[in-house]
XYZ file of N, CA and C in Angstrom:
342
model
N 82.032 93.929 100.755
C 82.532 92.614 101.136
C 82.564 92.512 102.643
N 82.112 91.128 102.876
C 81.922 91.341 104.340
C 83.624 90.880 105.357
N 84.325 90.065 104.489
C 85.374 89.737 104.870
C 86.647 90.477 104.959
N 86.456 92.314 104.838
C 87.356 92.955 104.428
C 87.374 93.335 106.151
N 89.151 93.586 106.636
C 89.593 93.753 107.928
C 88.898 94.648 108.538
N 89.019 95.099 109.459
C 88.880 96.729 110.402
C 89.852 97.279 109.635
N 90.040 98.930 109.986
C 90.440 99.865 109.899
C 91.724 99.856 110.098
N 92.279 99.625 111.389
C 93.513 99.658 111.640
C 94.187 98.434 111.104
N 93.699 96.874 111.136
C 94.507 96.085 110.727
C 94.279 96.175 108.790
N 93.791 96.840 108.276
C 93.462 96.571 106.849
C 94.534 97.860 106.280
N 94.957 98.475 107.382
C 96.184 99.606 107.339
C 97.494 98.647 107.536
N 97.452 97.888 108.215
C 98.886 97.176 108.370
C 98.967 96.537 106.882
N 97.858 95.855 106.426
C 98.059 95.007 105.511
C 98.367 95.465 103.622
N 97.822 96.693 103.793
C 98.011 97.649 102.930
C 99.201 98.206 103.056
N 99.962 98.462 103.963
C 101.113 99.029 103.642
C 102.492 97.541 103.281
N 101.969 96.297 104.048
C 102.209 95.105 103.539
C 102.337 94.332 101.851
N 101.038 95.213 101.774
C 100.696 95.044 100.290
C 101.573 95.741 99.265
N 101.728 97.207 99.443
C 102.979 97.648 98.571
C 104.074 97.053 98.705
N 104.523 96.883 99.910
C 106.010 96.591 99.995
C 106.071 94.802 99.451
N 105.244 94.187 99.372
C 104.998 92.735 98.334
C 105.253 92.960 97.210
N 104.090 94.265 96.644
C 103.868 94.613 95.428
C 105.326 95.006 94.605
N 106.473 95.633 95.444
C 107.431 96.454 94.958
C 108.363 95.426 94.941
N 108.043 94.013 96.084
C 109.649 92.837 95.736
C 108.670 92.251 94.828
N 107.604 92.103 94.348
C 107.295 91.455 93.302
C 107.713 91.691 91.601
N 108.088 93.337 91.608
C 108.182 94.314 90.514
C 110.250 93.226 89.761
N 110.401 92.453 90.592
C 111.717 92.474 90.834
C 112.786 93.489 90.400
N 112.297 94.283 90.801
C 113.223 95.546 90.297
C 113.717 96.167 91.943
N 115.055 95.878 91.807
C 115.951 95.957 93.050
C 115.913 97.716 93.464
N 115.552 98.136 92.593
C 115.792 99.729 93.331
C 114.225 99.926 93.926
N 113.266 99.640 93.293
C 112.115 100.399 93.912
C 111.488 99.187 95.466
N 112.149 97.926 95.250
C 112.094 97.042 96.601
C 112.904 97.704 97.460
N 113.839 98.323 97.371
C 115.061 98.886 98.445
C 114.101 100.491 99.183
N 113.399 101.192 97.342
C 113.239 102.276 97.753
C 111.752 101.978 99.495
N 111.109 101.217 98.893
C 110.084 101.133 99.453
C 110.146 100.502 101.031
N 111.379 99.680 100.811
C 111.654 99.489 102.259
C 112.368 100.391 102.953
N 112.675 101.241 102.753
C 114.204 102.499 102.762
C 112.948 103.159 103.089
N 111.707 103.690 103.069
C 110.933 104.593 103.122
C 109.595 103.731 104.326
N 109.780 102.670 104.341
C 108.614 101.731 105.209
C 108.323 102.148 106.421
N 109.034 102.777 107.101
C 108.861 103.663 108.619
C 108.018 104.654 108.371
N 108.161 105.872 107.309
C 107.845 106.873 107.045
C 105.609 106.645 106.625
N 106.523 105.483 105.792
C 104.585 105.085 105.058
C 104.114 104.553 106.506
N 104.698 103.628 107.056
C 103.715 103.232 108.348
C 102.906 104.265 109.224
N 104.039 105.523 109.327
C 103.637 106.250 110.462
C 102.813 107.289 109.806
N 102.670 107.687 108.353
C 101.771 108.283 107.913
C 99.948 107.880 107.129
N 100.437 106.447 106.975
C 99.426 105.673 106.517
C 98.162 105.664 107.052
N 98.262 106.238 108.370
C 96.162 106.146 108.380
C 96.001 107.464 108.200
N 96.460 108.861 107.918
C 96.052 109.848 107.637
C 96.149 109.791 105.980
N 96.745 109.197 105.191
C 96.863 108.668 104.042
C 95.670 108.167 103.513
N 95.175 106.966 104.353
C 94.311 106.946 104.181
C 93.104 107.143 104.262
N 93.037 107.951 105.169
C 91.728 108.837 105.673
C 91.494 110.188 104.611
N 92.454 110.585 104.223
C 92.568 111.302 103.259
C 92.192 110.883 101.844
N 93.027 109.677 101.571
C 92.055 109.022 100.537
C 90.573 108.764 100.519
N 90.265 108.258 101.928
C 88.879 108.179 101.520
C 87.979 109.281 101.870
N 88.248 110.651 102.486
C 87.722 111.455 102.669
C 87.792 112.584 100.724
N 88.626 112.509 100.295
C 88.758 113.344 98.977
C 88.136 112.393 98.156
N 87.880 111.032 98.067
C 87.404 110.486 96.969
C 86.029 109.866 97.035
N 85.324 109.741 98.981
C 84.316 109.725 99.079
C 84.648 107.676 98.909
N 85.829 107.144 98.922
C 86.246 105.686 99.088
C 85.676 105.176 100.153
N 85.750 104.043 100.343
C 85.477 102.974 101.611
C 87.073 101.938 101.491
N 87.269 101.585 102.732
C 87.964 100.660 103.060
C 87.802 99.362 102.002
N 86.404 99.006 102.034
C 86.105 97.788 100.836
C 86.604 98.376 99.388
N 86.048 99.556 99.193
C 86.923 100.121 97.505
C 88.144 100.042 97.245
N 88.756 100.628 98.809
C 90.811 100.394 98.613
C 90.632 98.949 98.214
N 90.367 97.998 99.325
C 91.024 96.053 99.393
C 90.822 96.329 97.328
N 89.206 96.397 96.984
C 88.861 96.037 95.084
C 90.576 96.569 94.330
N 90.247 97.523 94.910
C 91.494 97.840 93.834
C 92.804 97.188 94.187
N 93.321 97.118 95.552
C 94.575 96.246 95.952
C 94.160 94.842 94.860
N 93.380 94.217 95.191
C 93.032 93.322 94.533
C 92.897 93.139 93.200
N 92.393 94.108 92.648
C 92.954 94.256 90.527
C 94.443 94.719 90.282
N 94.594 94.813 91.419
C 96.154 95.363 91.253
C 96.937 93.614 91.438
N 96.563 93.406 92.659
C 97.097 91.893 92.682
C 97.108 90.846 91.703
N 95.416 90.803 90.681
C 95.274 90.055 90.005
C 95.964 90.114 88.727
N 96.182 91.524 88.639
C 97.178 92.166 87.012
C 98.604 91.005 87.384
N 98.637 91.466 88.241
C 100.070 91.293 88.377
C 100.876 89.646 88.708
N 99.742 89.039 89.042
C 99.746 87.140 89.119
C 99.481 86.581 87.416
N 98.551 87.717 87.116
C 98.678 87.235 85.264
C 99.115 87.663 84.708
N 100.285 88.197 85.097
C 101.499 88.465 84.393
C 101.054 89.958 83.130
N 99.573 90.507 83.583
C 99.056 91.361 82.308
C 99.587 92.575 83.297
N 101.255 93.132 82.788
C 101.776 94.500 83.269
C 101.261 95.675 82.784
N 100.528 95.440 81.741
C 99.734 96.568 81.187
C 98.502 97.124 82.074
N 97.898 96.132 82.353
C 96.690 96.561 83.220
C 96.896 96.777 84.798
N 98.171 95.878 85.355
C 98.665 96.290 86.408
C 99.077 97.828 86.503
N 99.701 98.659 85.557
C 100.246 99.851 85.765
C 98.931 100.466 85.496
N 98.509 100.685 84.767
C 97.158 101.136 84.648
C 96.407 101.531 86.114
N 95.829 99.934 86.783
C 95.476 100.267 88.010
C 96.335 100.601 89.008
N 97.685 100.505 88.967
C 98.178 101.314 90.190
C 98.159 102.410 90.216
N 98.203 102.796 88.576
C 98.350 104.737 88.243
C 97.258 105.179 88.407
N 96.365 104.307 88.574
C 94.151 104.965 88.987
C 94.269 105.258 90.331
N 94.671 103.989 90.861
C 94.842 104.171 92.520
C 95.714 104.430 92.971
N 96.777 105.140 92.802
C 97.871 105.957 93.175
C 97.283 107.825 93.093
N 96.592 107.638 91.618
C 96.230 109.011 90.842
C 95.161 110.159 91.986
N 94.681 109.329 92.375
C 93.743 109.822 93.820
C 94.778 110.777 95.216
N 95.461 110.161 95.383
C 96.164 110.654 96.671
C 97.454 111.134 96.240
N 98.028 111.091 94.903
C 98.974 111.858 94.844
C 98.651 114.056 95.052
N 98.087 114.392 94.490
C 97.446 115.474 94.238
C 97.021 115.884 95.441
N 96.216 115.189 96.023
C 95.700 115.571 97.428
C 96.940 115.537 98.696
N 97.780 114.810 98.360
C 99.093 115.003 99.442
C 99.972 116.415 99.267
N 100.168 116.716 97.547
C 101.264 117.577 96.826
C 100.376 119.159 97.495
N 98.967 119.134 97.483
C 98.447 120.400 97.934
C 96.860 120.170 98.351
N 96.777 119.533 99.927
C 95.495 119.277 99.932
C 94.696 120.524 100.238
N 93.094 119.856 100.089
C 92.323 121.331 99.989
C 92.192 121.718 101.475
N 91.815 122.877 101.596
C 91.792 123.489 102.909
C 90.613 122.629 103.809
N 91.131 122.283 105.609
C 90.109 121.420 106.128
C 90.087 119.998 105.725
N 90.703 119.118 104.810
C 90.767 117.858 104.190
C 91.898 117.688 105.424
N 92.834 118.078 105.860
C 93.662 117.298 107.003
C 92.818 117.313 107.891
N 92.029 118.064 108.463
C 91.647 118.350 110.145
C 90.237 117.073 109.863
N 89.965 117.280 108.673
C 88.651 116.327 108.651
C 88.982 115.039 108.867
N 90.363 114.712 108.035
C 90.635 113.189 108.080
C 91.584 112.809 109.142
N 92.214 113.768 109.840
C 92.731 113.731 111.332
C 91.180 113.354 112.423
N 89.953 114.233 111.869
C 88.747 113.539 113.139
C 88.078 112.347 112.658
N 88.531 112.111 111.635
C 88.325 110.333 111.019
C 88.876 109.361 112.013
N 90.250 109.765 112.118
C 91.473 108.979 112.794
C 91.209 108.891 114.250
N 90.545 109.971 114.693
C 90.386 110.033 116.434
C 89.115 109.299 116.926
N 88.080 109.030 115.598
C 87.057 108.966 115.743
C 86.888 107.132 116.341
């Protein structure tokens, strides 16, 4: 897609995007949790995502697709397919944060400098 941001602002908007996603959930604990934690995701979020797309071989345009089936689940009210795709695109970078492989930080740290 040709209309998808740069790098750095498509990072602001993504971490924008959860914290929508979580007052949308209307569920008062995980809107609190996510803002209670919003410093932490900001300041880790482009190695986050450099990491994502370095372990999964992603593009910036693949994250927005999926923000976006995630968005669309969730405007049609279909919570089934919303959890679904958040647990696909969550399922990627959990694992790789809990124990990444050796060289996956330093690589996606010279992503970040690059």
């Amino acid at each position: 897609r040709d209309d998808v941001p740069e790098d750095r602002i498509s990072g602001d908007l993504d971490l924008r995007f959860h914290l929508e996603l979580a007052k949308a959930t209307q569920n008062p604990l995980l809107d609190r949790m996510m803002n209670t934690v919003q410093e932490t995701i900001h300041s880790t979020l482009h190695l986050t995502r450099a990491l994502w797309m370095t372990a999964s071989a992603g593009t910036v345009c693949q994250l927005f697709e999926q923000h976006e089936a995630i968005f669309i689940a969730v405007r049609d009210s279909d919570h089934m397919a919303a959890r679904r795709i958040m647990y696909d695109h969550l399922s990627v970078i959990v694992p790789i944060l809990s124990n990444p492989p050796d060289g996956i930080i330093s690589a996606a740290q010279a992503d970040k400098n690059d």
